Amino acid sequence: MRRRFWIPLGGVVVALAVAAVLFEVLGGSGSPAAQPRARVYRDVTVCLLTDAHGRSGSQAAQVWAGMQDASLAAHTQATSLAVVGPATVANALPYVNTLLQQRCAVVLAAGAVQSAAVEQVAAGSPKVRFVVTDGKATGANVTVVAPSGDLRAEVTHLVRTLVH
């Protein structure tokens, strides 16, 4: 007699579990405001080269925020790489080359040392666009952004322009 009670109860529990899963998978709420679970990115990566402080440095934080804004609008991927060790151009060059090997479409450099390193390799990478915050570059694929003013907004605009 007890066994007869548990079999139908088990069937009811399984049926309710299946119904709950189907409700979630099929978007049971039907709400148009439901947010997607994952962002779909284009095959475009925008990369930031920073000093040892990473994205927390004052210039780097503004550049990173601009990159994030552009990423949301243009569906690009954003990544960063901090130069570890001495603050010299010679030390920063391998980091720039690492970003180039990662096939970054746009490489942004925050800081004078990083900008100088980018300027040295830019001419040899004409398909990559470079943005430097401190520099005097004149290459066709290098854009200089003044670190004063609204750096975040300028970076957002530049990245969106360069990836389209």
JSON list of C-alpha atoms in Angstrom, two decimals:
[
{"chain": "A", "resi": 1, "resn": "MET", "atom": "CA", "xyz": [0.00, 0.00, 0.00]},
{"chain": "A", "resi": 2, "resn": "ARG", "atom": "CA", "xyz": [2.80, 2.43, 0.77]},
{"chain": "A", "resi": 3, "resn": "ARG", "atom": "CA", "xyz": [4.49, 1.66, -2.54]},
{"chain": "A", "resi": 4, "resn": "ARG", "atom": "CA", "xyz": [1.36, 2.62, -4.49]},
{"chain": "A", "resi": 5, "resn": "PHE", "atom": "CA", "xyz": [1.47, 6.07, -2.88]},
{"chain": "A", "resi": 6, "resn": "TRP", "atom": "CA", "xyz": [5.14, 6.85, -3.76]},
{"chain": "A", "resi": 7, "resn": "ILE", "atom": "CA", "xyz": [5.03, 5.87, -7.44]},
{"chain": "A", "resi": 8, "resn": "PRO", "atom": "CA", "xyz": [2.37, 8.43, -8.46]},
{"chain": "A", "resi": 9, "resn": "LEU", "atom": "CA", "xyz": [4.00, 11.06, -6.21]},
{"chain": "A", "resi": 10, "resn": "GLY", "atom": "CA", "xyz": [7.36, 10.46, -7.91]},
{"chain": "A", "resi": 11, "resn": "GLY", "atom": "CA", "xyz": [5.71, 10.89, -11.31]},
{"chain": "A", "resi": 12, "resn": "VAL", "atom": "CA", "xyz": [4.17, 14.18, -10.22]},
{"chain": "A", "resi": 13, "resn": "VAL", "atom": "CA", "xyz": [7.54, 15.47, -8.95]},
{"chain": "A", "resi": 14, "resn": "VAL", "atom": "CA", "xyz": [9.26, 14.53, -12.23]},
{"chain": "A", "resi": 15, "resn": "ALA", "atom": "CA", "xyz": [6.48, 16.16, -14.27]},
{"chain": "A", "resi": 16, "resn": "LEU", "atom": "CA", "xyz": [6.75, 19.38, -12.25]},
{"chain": "A", "resi": 17, "resn": "ALA", "atom": "CA", "xyz": [10.54, 19.44, -12.67]},
{"chain": "A", "resi": 18, "resn": "VAL", "atom": "CA", "xyz": [10.24, 18.97, -16.45]},
{"chain": "A", "resi": 19, "resn": "ALA", "atom": "CA", "xyz": [7.61, 21.72, -16.62]},
{"chain": "A", "resi": 20, "resn": "ALA", "atom": "CA", "xyz": [9.86, 24.11, -14.66]},
{"chain": "A", "resi": 21, "resn": "VAL", "atom": "CA", "xyz": [12.83, 23.43, -16.94]},
{"chain": "A", "resi": 22, "resn": "LEU", "atom": "CA", "xyz": [10.72, 23.93, -20.07]},
{"chain": "A", "resi": 23, "resn": "PHE", "atom": "CA", "xyz": [9.30, 27.14, -18.63]},
{"chain": "A", "resi": 24, "resn": "GLU", "atom": "CA", "xyz": [12.83, 28.53, -18.11]},
{"chain": "A", "resi": 25, "resn": "VAL", "atom": "CA", "xyz": [14.20, 27.34, -21.45]},
{"chain": "A", "resi": 26, "resn": "LEU", "atom": "CA", "xyz": [11.30, 28.63, -23.48]},
{"chain": "A", "resi": 27, "resn": "GLY", "atom": "CA", "xyz": [11.30, 32.02, -21.74]},
{"chain": "A", "resi": 28, "resn": "GLY", "atom": "CA", "xyz": [8.24, 31.33, -19.69]},
{"chain": "A", "resi": 29, "resn": "SER", "atom": "CA", "xyz": [7.69, 34.86, -18.51]},
{"chain": "A", "resi": 30, "resn": "GLY", "atom": "CA", "xyz": [7.21, 36.05, -22.08]},
{"chain": "A", "resi": 31, "resn": "SER", "atom": "CA", "xyz": [8.52, 39.42, -20.99]},
{"chain": "A", "resi": 32, "resn": "PRO", "atom": "CA", "xyz": [10.16, 41.40, -23.81]},
{"chain": "A", "resi": 33, "resn": "ALA", "atom": "CA", "xyz": [12.33, 43.08, -21.19]},
{"chain": "A", "resi": 34, "resn": "ALA", "atom": "CA", "xyz": [14.07, 39.81, -20.38]},
{"chain": "A", "resi": 35, "resn": "GLN", "atom": "CA", "xyz": [17.83, 40.23, -20.71]},
{"chain": "A", "resi": 36, "resn": "PRO", "atom": "CA", "xyz": [19.88, 37.87, -22.85]},
{"chain": "A", "resi": 37, "resn": "ARG", "atom": "CA", "xyz": [22.11, 35.53, -20.89]},
{"chain": "A", "resi": 38, "resn": "ALA", "atom": "CA", "xyz": [25.23, 36.09, -23.00]},
{"chain": "A", "resi": 39, "resn": "ARG", "atom": "CA", "xyz": [26.59, 38.86, -25.18]},
{"chain": "A", "resi": 40, "resn": "VAL", "atom": "CA", "xyz": [27.49, 38.05, -28.73]},
{"chain": "A", "resi": 41, "resn": "TYR", "atom": "CA", "xyz": [30.79, 39.63, -29.70]},
{"chain": "A", "resi": 42, "resn": "ARG", "atom": "CA", "xyz": [32.17, 40.39, -33.12]},
{"chain": "A", "resi": 43, "resn": "ASP", "atom": "CA", "xyz": [35.53, 38.88, -33.96]},
{"chain": "A", "resi": 44, "resn": "VAL", "atom": "CA", "xyz": [37.27, 42.15, -33.10]},
{"chain": "A", "resi": 45, "resn": "THR", "atom": "CA", "xyz": [39.51, 42.65, -30.08]},
{"chain": "A", "resi": 46, "resn": "VAL", "atom": "CA", "xyz": [40.57, 46.03, -28.76]},
{"chain": "A", "resi": 47, "resn": "CYS", "atom": "CA", "xyz": [43.59, 45.92, -26.44]},
{"chain": "A", "resi": 48, "resn": "LEU", "atom": "CA", "xyz": [44.99, 48.26, -23.81]},
{"chain": "A", "resi": 49, "resn": "LEU", "atom": "CA", "xyz": [48.65, 48.44, -22.82]},
{"chain": "A", "resi": 50, "resn": "THR", "atom": "CA", "xyz": [49.20, 49.91, -19.35]},
{"chain": "A", "resi": 51, "resn": "ASP", "atom": "CA", "xyz": [51.97, 50.43, -16.85]},
{"chain": "A", "resi": 52, "resn": "ALA", "atom": "CA", "xyz": [52.43, 48.14, -13.84]},
{"chain": "A", "resi": 53, "resn": "HIS", "atom": "CA", "xyz": [49.36, 49.66, -12.15]},
{"chain": "A", "resi": 54, "resn": "GLY", "atom": "CA", "xyz": [47.15, 48.08, -14.78]},
{"chain": "A", "resi": 55, "resn": "ARG", "atom": "CA", "xyz": [43.70, 49.51, -15.39]},
{"chain": "A", "resi": 56, "resn": "SER", "atom": "CA", "xyz": [43.69, 51.30, -12.04]},
{"chain": "A", "resi": 57, "resn": "GLY", "atom": "CA", "xyz": [46.10, 54.05, -13.14]},
{"chain": "A", "resi": 58, "resn": "SER", "atom": "CA", "xyz": [44.44, 57.42, -13.75]},
{"chain": "A", "resi": 59, "resn": "GLN", "atom": "CA", "xyz": [44.87, 57.49, -17.54]},
{"chain": "A", "resi": 60, "resn": "ALA", "atom": "CA", "xyz": [44.39, 53.76, -17.92]},
{"chain": "A", "resi": 61, "resn": "ALA", "atom": "CA", "xyz": [41.14, 53.82, -15.94]},
{"chain": "A", "resi": 62, "resn": "GLN", "atom": "CA", "xyz": [39.67, 56.46, -18.25]},
{"chain": "A", "resi": 63, "resn": "VAL", "atom": "CA", "xyz": [40.89, 54.67, -21.38]},
{"chain": "A", "resi": 64, "resn": "TRP", "atom": "CA", "xyz": [39.53, 51.35, -20.11]},
{"chain": "A", "resi": 65, "resn": "ALA", "atom": "CA", "xyz": [36.14, 52.92, -19.33]},
{"chain": "A", "resi": 66, "resn": "GLY", "atom": "CA", "xyz": [36.02, 54.32, -22.87]},
{"chain": "A", "resi": 67, "resn": "MET", "atom": "CA", "xyz": [36.91, 50.91, -24.27]},
{"chain": "A", "resi": 68, "resn": "GLN", "atom": "CA", "xyz": [34.13, 49.31, -22.25]},
{"chain": "A", "resi": 69, "resn": "ASP", "atom": "CA", "xyz": [31.62, 51.88, -23.53]},
{"chain": "A", "resi": 70, "resn": "ALA", "atom": "CA", "xyz": [32.72, 51.19, -27.10]},
{"chain": "A", "resi": 71, "resn": "SER", "atom": "CA", "xyz": [32.55, 47.45, -26.48]},
{"chain": "A", "resi": 72, "resn": "LEU", "atom": "CA", "xyz": [28.92, 47.70, -25.41]},
{"chain": "A", "resi": 73, "resn": "ALA", "atom": "CA", "xyz": [28.03, 49.74, -28.48]},
{"chain": "A", "resi": 74, "resn": "ALA", "atom": "CA", "xyz": [30.11, 47.93, -31.10]},
{"chain": "A", "resi": 75, "resn": "HIS", "atom": "CA", "xyz": [30.12, 44.41, -29.57]},
{"chain": "A", "resi": 76, "resn": "THR", "atom": "CA", "xyz": [33.90, 44.23, -29.56]},
{"chain": "A", "resi": 77, "resn": "GLN", "atom": "CA", "xyz": [35.99, 42.35, -27.06]},
{"chain": "A", "resi": 78, "resn": "ALA", "atom": "CA", "xyz": [38.26, 44.38, -24.78]},
{"chain": "A", "resi": 79, "resn": "THR", "atom": "CA", "xyz": [41.39, 43.18, -23.02]},
{"chain": "A", "resi": 80, "resn": "SER", "atom": "CA", "xyz": [44.36, 44.72, -21.26]},
{"chain": "A", "resi": 81, "resn": "LEU", "atom": "CA", "xyz": [47.97, 43.91, -20.56]},
{"chain": "A", "resi": 82, "resn": "ALA", "atom": "CA", "xyz": [50.16, 45.56, -17.92]},
{"chain": "A", "resi": 83, "resn": "VAL", "atom": "CA", "xyz": [53.86, 46.08, -18.50]},
{"chain": "A", "resi": 84, "resn": "VAL", "atom": "CA", "xyz": [55.66, 44.53, -15.54]},
{"chain": "A", "resi": 85, "resn": "GLY", "atom": "CA", "xyz": [59.20, 45.52, -14.62]},
{"chain": "A", "resi": 86, "resn": "PRO", "atom": "CA", "xyz": [61.22, 48.62, -15.38]},
{"chain": "A", "resi": 87, "resn": "ALA", "atom": "CA", "xyz": [59.33, 51.54, -16.92]},
{"chain": "A", "resi": 88, "resn": "THR", "atom": "CA", "xyz": [61.39, 51.59, -20.12]},
{"chain": "A", "resi": 89, "resn": "VAL", "atom": "CA", "xyz": [60.50, 51.43, -23.77]},
{"chain": "A", "resi": 90, "resn": "ALA", "atom": "CA", "xyz": [62.77, 48.41, -24.21]},
{"chain": "A", "resi": 91, "resn": "ASN", "atom": "CA", "xyz": [60.84, 46.56, -21.50]},
{"chain": "A", "resi": 92, "resn": "ALA", "atom": "CA", "xyz": [57.45, 47.57, -22.97]},
{"chain": "A", "resi": 93, "resn": "LEU", "atom": "CA", "xyz": [58.22, 46.42, -26.54]},
{"chain": "A", "resi": 94, "resn": "PRO", "atom": "CA", "xyz": [57.66, 42.69, -25.89]},
{"chain": "A", "resi": 95, "resn": "TYR", "atom": "CA", "xyz": [54.27, 43.52, -24.38]},
{"chain": "A", "resi": 96, "resn": "VAL", "atom": "CA", "xyz": [53.25, 45.46, -27.49]},
{"chain": "A", "resi": 97, "resn": "ASN", "atom": "CA", "xyz": [54.34, 42.51, -29.61]},
{"chain": "A", "resi": 98, "resn": "THR", "atom": "CA", "xyz": [52.28, 40.19, -27.42]},
{"chain": "A", "resi": 99, "resn": "LEU", "atom": "CA", "xyz": [49.17, 42.24, -28.18]},
{"chain": "A", "resi": 100, "resn": "LEU", "atom": "CA", "xyz": [49.98, 42.10, -31.88]},
{"chain": "A", "resi": 101, "resn": "GLN", "atom": "CA", "xyz": [50.34, 38.31, -31.70]},
{"chain": "A", "resi": 102, "resn": "GLN", "atom": "CA", "xyz": [46.92, 38.19, -30.05]},
{"chain": "A", "resi": 103, "resn": "ARG", "atom": "CA", "xyz": [45.56, 39.86, -33.21]},
{"chain": "A", "resi": 104, "resn": "CYS", "atom": "CA", "xyz": [44.30, 43.03, -31.57]},
{"chain": "A", "resi": 105, "resn": "ALA", "atom": "CA", "xyz": [42.57, 45.20, -34.18]},
{"chain": "A", "resi": 106, "resn": "VAL", "atom": "CA", "xyz": [43.18, 48.33, -32.13]},
{"chain": "A", "resi": 107, "resn": "VAL", "atom": "CA", "xyz": [45.95, 48.76, -29.56]},
{"chain": "A", "resi": 108, "resn": "LEU", "atom": "CA", "xyz": [45.63, 51.60, -27.07]},
{"chain": "A", "resi": 109, "resn": "ALA", "atom": "CA", "xyz": [48.57, 52.71, -24.95]},
{"chain": "A", "resi": 110, "resn": "ALA", "atom": "CA", "xyz": [48.06, 54.57, -21.68]},
{"chain": "A", "resi": 111, "resn": "GLY", "atom": "CA", "xyz": [51.17, 56.40, -20.51]},
{"chain": "A", "resi": 112, "resn": "ALA", "atom": "CA", "xyz": [54.33, 57.86, -22.02]},
{"chain": "A", "resi": 113, "resn": "VAL", "atom": "CA", "xyz": [56.46, 54.70, -21.95]},
{"chain": "A", "resi": 114, "resn": "GLN", "atom": "CA", "xyz": [53.73, 52.51, -23.42]},
{"chain": "A", "resi": 115, "resn": "SER", "atom": "CA", "xyz": [52.97, 55.14, -26.07]},
{"chain": "A", "resi": 116, "resn": "ALA", "atom": "CA", "xyz": [56.63, 55.33, -27.08]},
{"chain": "A", "resi": 117, "resn": "ALA", "atom": "CA", "xyz": [56.81, 51.54, -27.39]},
{"chain": "A", "resi": 118, "resn": "VAL", "atom": "CA", "xyz": [53.69, 51.50, -29.57]},
{"chain": "A", "resi": 119, "resn": "GLU", "atom": "CA", "xyz": [55.12, 54.23, -31.78]},
{"chain": "A", "resi": 120, "resn": "GLN", "atom": "CA", "xyz": [58.19, 52.08, -32.42]},
{"chain": "A", "resi": 121, "resn": "VAL", "atom": "CA", "xyz": [56.22, 49.10, -33.71]},
{"chain": "A", "resi": 122, "resn": "ALA", "atom": "CA", "xyz": [53.31, 50.87, -35.42]},
{"chain": "A", "resi": 123, "resn": "ALA", "atom": "CA", "xyz": [55.02, 51.32, -38.78]},
{"chain": "A", "resi": 124, "resn": "GLY", "atom": "CA", "xyz": [55.70, 47.58, -38.99]},
{"chain": "A", "resi": 125, "resn": "SER", "atom": "CA", "xyz": [52.02, 46.73, -38.38]},
{"chain": "A", "resi": 126, "resn": "PRO", "atom": "CA", "xyz": [50.05, 48.78, -40.90]},
{"chain": "A", "resi": 127, "resn": "LYS", "atom": "CA", "xyz": [46.84, 46.73, -40.54]},
{"chain": "A", "resi": 128, "resn": "VAL", "atom": "CA", "xyz": [46.58, 47.46, -36.82]},
{"chain": "A", "resi": 129, "resn": "ARG", "atom": "CA", "xyz": [45.26, 50.79, -35.55]},
{"chain": "A", "resi": 130, "resn": "PHE", "atom": "CA", "xyz": [47.05, 52.36, -32.59]},
{"chain": "A", "resi": 131, "resn": "VAL", "atom": "CA", "xyz": [45.88, 55.01, -30.13]},
{"chain": "A", "resi": 132, "resn": "VAL", "atom": "CA", "xyz": [48.37, 56.62, -27.75]},
{"chain": "A", "resi": 133, "resn": "THR", "atom": "CA", "xyz": [47.67, 58.98, -24.87]},
{"chain": "A", "resi": 134, "resn": "ASP", "atom": "CA", "xyz": [51.11, 60.53, -24.78]},
{"chain": "A", "resi": 135, "resn": "GLY", "atom": "CA", "xyz": [53.06, 60.79, -27.96]},
{"chain": "A", "resi": 136, "resn": "LYS", "atom": "CA", "xyz": [54.06, 62.53, -31.11]},
{"chain": "A", "resi": 137, "resn": "ALA", "atom": "CA", "xyz": [53.44, 59.75, -33.60]},
{"chain": "A", "resi": 138, "resn": "THR", "atom": "CA", "xyz": [52.88, 60.68, -37.20]},
{"chain": "A", "resi": 139, "resn": "GLY", "atom": "CA", "xyz": [52.11, 57.28, -38.69]},
{"chain": "A", "resi": 140, "resn": "ALA", "atom": "CA", "xyz": [48.97, 56.76, -40.74]},
{"chain": "A", "resi": 141, "resn": "ASN", "atom": "CA", "xyz": [47.80, 54.07, -38.33]},
{"chain": "A", "resi": 142, "resn": "VAL", "atom": "CA", "xyz": [48.52, 56.01, -35.10]},
{"chain": "A", "resi": 143, "resn": "THR", "atom": "CA", "xyz": [46.17, 58.46, -33.41]},
{"chain": "A", "resi": 144, "resn": "VAL", "atom": "CA", "xyz": [47.30, 60.65, -30.53]},
{"chain": "A", "resi": 145, "resn": "VAL", "atom": "CA", "xyz": [44.73, 61.49, -27.86]},
{"chain": "A", "resi": 146, "resn": "ALA", "atom": "CA", "xyz": [45.51, 64.22, -25.36]},
{"chain": "A", "resi": 147, "resn": "PRO", "atom": "CA", "xyz": [45.30, 62.89, -21.81]},
{"chain": "A", "resi": 148, "resn": "SER", "atom": "CA", "xyz": [43.50, 66.08, -20.77]},
{"chain": "A", "resi": 149, "resn": "GLY", "atom": "CA", "xyz": [39.85, 66.67, -21.46]},
{"chain": "A", "resi": 150, "resn": "ASP", "atom": "CA", "xyz": [37.24, 63.92, -21.59]},
{"chain": "A", "resi": 151, "resn": "LEU", "atom": "CA", "xyz": [39.57, 61.02, -22.33]},
{"chain": "A", "resi": 152, "resn": "ARG", "atom": "CA", "xyz": [36.84, 58.43, -21.79]},
{"chain": "A", "resi": 153, "resn": "ALA", "atom": "CA", "xyz": [34.51, 60.00, -24.38]},
{"chain": "A", "resi": 154, "resn": "GLU", "atom": "CA", "xyz": [37.34, 60.49, -26.89]},
{"chain": "A", "resi": 155, "resn": "VAL", "atom": "CA", "xyz": [38.42, 56.86, -26.57]},
{"chain": "A", "resi": 156, "resn": "THR", "atom": "CA", "xyz": [34.85, 55.64, -26.92]},
{"chain": "A", "resi": 157, "resn": "HIS", "atom": "CA", "xyz": [34.38, 57.66, -30.11]},
{"chain": "A", "resi": 158, "resn": "LEU", "atom": "CA", "xyz": [37.75, 56.63, -31.56]},
{"chain": "A", "resi": 159, "resn": "VAL", "atom": "CA", "xyz": [37.33, 52.92, -30.88]},
{"chain": "A", "resi": 160, "resn": "ARG", "atom": "CA", "xyz": [33.83, 52.88, -32.33]},
{"chain": "A", "resi": 161, "resn": "THR", "atom": "CA", "xyz": [35.12, 54.68, -35.43]},
{"chain": "A", "resi": 162, "resn": "LEU", "atom": "CA", "xyz": [38.18, 52.47, -35.85]},
{"chain": "A", "resi": 163, "resn": "VAL", "atom": "CA", "xyz": [36.36, 49.13, -35.57]},
{"chain": "A", "resi": 164, "resn": "HIS", "atom": "CA", "xyz": [33.61, 49.92, -38.06]}
]
